PDB file of C-alpha atoms in Angstrom:
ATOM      1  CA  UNK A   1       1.042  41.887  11.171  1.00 50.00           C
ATOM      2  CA  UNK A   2      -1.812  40.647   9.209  1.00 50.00           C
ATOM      3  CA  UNK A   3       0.600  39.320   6.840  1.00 46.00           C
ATOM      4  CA  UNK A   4       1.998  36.952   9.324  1.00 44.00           C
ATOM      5  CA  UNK A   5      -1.420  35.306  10.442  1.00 40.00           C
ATOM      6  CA  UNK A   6      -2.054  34.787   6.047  1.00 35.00           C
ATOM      7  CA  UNK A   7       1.436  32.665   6.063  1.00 36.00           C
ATOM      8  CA  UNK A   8       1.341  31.124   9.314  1.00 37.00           C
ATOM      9  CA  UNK A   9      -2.265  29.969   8.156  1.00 36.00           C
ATOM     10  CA  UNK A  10      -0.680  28.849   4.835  1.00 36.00           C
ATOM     11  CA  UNK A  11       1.713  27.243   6.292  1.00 35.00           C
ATOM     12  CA  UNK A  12      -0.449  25.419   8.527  1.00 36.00           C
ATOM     13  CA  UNK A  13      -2.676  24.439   5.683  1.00 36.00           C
ATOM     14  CA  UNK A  14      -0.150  23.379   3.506  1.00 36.00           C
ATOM     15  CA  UNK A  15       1.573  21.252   6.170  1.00 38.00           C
ATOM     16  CA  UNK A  16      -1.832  19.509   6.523  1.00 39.00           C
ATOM     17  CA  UNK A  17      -2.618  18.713   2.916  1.00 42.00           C
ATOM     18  CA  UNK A  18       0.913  16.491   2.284  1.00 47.00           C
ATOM     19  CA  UNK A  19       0.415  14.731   5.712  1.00 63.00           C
ATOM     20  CA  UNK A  20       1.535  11.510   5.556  1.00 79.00           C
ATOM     21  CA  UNK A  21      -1.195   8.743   5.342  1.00 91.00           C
ATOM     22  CA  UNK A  22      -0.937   6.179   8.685  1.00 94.00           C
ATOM     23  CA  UNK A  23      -0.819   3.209   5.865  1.00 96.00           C
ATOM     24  CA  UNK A  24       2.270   5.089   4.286  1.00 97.00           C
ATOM     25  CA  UNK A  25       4.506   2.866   4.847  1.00 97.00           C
ATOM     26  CA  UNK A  26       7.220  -0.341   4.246  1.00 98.00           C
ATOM     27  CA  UNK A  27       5.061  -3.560   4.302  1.00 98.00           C
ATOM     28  CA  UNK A  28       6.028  -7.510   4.310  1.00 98.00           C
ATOM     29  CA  UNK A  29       3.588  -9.355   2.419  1.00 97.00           C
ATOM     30  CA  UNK A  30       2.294 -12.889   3.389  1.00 96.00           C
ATOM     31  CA  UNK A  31       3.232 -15.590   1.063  1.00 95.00           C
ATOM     32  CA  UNK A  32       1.879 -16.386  -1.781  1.00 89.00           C
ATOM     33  CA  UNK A  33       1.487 -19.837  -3.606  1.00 88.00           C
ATOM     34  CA  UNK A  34       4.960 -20.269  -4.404  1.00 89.00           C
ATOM     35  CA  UNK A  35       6.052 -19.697  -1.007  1.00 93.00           C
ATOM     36  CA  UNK A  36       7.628 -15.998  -2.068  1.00 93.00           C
ATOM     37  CA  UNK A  37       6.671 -12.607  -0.186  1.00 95.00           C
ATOM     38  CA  UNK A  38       7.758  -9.439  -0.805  1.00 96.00           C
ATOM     39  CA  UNK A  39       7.861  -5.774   0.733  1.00 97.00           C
ATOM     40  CA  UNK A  40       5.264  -2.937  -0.888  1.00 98.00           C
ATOM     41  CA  UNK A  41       5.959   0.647  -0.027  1.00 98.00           C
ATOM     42  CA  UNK A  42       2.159   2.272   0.143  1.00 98.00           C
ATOM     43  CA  UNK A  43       2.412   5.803  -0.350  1.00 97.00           C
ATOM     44  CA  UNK A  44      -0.042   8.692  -1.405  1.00 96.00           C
ATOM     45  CA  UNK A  45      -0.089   9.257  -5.736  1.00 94.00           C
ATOM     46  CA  UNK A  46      -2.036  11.937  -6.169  1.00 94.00           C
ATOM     47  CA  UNK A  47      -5.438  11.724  -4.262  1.00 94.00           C
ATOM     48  CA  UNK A  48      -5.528   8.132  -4.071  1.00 97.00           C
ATOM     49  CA  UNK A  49      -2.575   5.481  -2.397  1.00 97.00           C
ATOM     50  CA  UNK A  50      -0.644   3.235  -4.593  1.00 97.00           C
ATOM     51  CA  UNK A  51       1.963   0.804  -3.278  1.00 98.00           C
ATOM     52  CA  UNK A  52       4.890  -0.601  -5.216  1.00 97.00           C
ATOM     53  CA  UNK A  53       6.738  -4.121  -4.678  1.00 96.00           C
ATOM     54  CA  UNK A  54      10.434  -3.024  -3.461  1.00 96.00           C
ATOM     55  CA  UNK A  55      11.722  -6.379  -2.560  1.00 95.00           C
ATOM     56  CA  UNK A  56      10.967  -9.796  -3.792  1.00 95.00           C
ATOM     57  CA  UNK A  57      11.850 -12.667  -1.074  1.00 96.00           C
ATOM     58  CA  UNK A  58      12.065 -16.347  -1.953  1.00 94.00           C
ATOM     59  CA  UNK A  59      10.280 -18.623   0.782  1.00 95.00           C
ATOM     60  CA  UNK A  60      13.977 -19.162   2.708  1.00 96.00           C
ATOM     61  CA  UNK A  61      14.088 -15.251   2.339  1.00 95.00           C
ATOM     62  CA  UNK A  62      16.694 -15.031   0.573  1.00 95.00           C
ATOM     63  CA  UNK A  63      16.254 -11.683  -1.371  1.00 94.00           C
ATOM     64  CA  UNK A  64      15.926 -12.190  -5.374  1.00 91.00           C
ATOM     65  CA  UNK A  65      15.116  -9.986  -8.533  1.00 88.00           C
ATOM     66  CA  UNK A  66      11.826 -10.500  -9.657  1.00 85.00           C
ATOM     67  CA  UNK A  67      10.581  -9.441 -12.588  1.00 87.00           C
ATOM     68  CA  UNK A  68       7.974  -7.825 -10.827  1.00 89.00           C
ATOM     69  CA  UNK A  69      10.264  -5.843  -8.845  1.00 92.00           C
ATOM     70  CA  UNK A  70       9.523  -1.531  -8.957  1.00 94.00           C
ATOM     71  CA  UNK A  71       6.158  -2.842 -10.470  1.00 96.00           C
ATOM     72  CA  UNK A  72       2.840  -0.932  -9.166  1.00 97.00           C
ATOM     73  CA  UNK A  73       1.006  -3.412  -6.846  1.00 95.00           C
ATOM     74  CA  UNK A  74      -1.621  -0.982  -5.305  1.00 97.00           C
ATOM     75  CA  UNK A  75      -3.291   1.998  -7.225  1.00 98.00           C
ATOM     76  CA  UNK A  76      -6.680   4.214  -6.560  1.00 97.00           C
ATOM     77  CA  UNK A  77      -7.235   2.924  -3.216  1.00 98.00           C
ATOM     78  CA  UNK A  78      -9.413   5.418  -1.376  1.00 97.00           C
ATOM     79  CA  UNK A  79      -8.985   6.372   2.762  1.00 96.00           C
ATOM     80  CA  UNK A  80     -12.467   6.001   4.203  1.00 96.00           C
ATOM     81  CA  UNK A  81     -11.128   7.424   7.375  1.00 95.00           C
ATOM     82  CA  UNK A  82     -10.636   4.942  10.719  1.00 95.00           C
ATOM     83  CA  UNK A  83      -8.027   2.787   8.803  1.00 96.00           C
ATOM     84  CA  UNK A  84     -10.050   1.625   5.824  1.00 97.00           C
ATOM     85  CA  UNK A  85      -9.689   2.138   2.503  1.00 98.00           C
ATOM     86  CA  UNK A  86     -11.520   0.950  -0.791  1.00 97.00           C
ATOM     87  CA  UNK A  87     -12.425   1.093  -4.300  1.00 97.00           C
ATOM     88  CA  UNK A  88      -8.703   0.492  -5.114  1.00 97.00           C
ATOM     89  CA  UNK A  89      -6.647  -2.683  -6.781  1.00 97.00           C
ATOM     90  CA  UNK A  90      -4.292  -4.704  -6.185  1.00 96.00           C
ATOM     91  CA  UNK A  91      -2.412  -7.214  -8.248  1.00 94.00           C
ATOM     92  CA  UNK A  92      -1.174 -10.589  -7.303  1.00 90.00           C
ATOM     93  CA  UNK A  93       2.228 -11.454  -8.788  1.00 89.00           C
ATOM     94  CA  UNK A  94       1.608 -14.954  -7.859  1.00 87.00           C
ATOM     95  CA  UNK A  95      -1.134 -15.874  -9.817  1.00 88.00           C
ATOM     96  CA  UNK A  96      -1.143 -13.037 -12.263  1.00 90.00           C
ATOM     97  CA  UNK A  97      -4.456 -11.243 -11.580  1.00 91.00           C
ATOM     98  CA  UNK A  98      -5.792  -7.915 -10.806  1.00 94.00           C
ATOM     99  CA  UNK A  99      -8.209  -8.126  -8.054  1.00 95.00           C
ATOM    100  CA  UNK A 100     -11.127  -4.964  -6.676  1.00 97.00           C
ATOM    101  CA  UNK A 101      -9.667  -4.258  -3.548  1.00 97.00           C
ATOM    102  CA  UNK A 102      -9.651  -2.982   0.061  1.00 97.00           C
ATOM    103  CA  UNK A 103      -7.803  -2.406   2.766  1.00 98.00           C
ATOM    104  CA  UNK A 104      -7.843  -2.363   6.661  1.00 97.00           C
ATOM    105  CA  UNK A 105      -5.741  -0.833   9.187  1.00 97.00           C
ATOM    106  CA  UNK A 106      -4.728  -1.269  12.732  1.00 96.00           C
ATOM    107  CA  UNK A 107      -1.926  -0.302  14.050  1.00 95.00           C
ATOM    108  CA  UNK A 108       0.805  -2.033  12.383  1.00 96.00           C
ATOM    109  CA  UNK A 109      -1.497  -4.883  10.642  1.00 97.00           C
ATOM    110  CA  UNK A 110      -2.699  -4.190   7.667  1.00 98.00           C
ATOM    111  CA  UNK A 111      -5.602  -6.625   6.263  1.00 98.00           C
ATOM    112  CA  UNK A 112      -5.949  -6.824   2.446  1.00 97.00           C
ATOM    113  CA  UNK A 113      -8.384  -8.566   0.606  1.00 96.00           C
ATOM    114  CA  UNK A 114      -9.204  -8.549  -2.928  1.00 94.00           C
ATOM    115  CA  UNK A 115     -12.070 -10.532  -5.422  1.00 94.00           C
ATOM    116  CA  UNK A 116     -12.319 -10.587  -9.403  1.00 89.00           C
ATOM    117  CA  UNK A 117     -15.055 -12.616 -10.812  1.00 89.00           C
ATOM    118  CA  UNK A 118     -16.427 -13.610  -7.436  1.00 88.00           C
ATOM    119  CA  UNK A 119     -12.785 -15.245  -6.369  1.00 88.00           C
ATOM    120  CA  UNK A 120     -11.520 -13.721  -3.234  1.00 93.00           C
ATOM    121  CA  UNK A 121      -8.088 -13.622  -1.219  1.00 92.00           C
ATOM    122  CA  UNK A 122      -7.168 -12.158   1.862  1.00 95.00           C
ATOM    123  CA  UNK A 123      -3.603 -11.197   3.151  1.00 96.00           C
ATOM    124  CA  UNK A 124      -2.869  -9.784   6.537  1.00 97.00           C
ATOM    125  CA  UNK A 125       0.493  -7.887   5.705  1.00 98.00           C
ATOM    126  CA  UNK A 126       2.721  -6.135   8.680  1.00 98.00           C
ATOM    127  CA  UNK A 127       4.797  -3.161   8.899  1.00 98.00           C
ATOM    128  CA  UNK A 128       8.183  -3.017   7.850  1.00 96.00           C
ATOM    129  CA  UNK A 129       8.651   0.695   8.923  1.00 89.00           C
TER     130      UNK A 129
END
């Protein structure tokens, strides 16, 4: 009997620790400069979140394969708990920089922003699925 309460507690415990994150996720971008968006699947790596661009979208969204396509976008972001998360980067395929970044959540909205050398952007990205 006791052995049942030691794997129904491991179970329990082990179901908890690979919940999914709520940012896990498909996300549409917002366009950048050129006019081209893109969807970024934000999942857990490791400890930390990391999102990758899946699909690269012209600005008539037609779909097209960009070179940065299955490239890391988002890495060592940090959940802060209540939808934020921090201390993490992001790179803009855009304009070809790697910004400090964090990242807000609500509901199906998620607000990123990003700065390097005092230059800032913000993007307010929505969910795919």
């Amino acid at each position: 009997m006791k052995k049942r309460y030691v794997l129904a507690a491991t179970l329990l415990l082990a179901g908890m620790a690979h919940a999914a994150d709520p940012v896990d996720g498909v996300w549409k971008t917002q366009p950048g400069d050129d006019g081209a968006f893109g969807y970024v699947t934000i999942g857990a790596c490791g400890s930390k979140i990391c999102g990758t661009l899946s699909n690269s979208f012209d600005p008539s969204g037609k779909e097209f394969d960009s070179a940065a396509k299955g490239k890391r976008i988002i890495w060592d972001m940090m959940a802060d708990g209540g939808g934020a998360y921090s201390k993490g980067k992001i790179w803009a395929p855009d304009r070809d920089k790697t910004y400090n970044s964090k990242m807000s959540l609500s509901g199906n909205v998620l607000k990123v922003s990003g700065c390097v050398l005092g230059i800032c952007r913000d993007q307010t990205w929505t969910r795919i699925k």
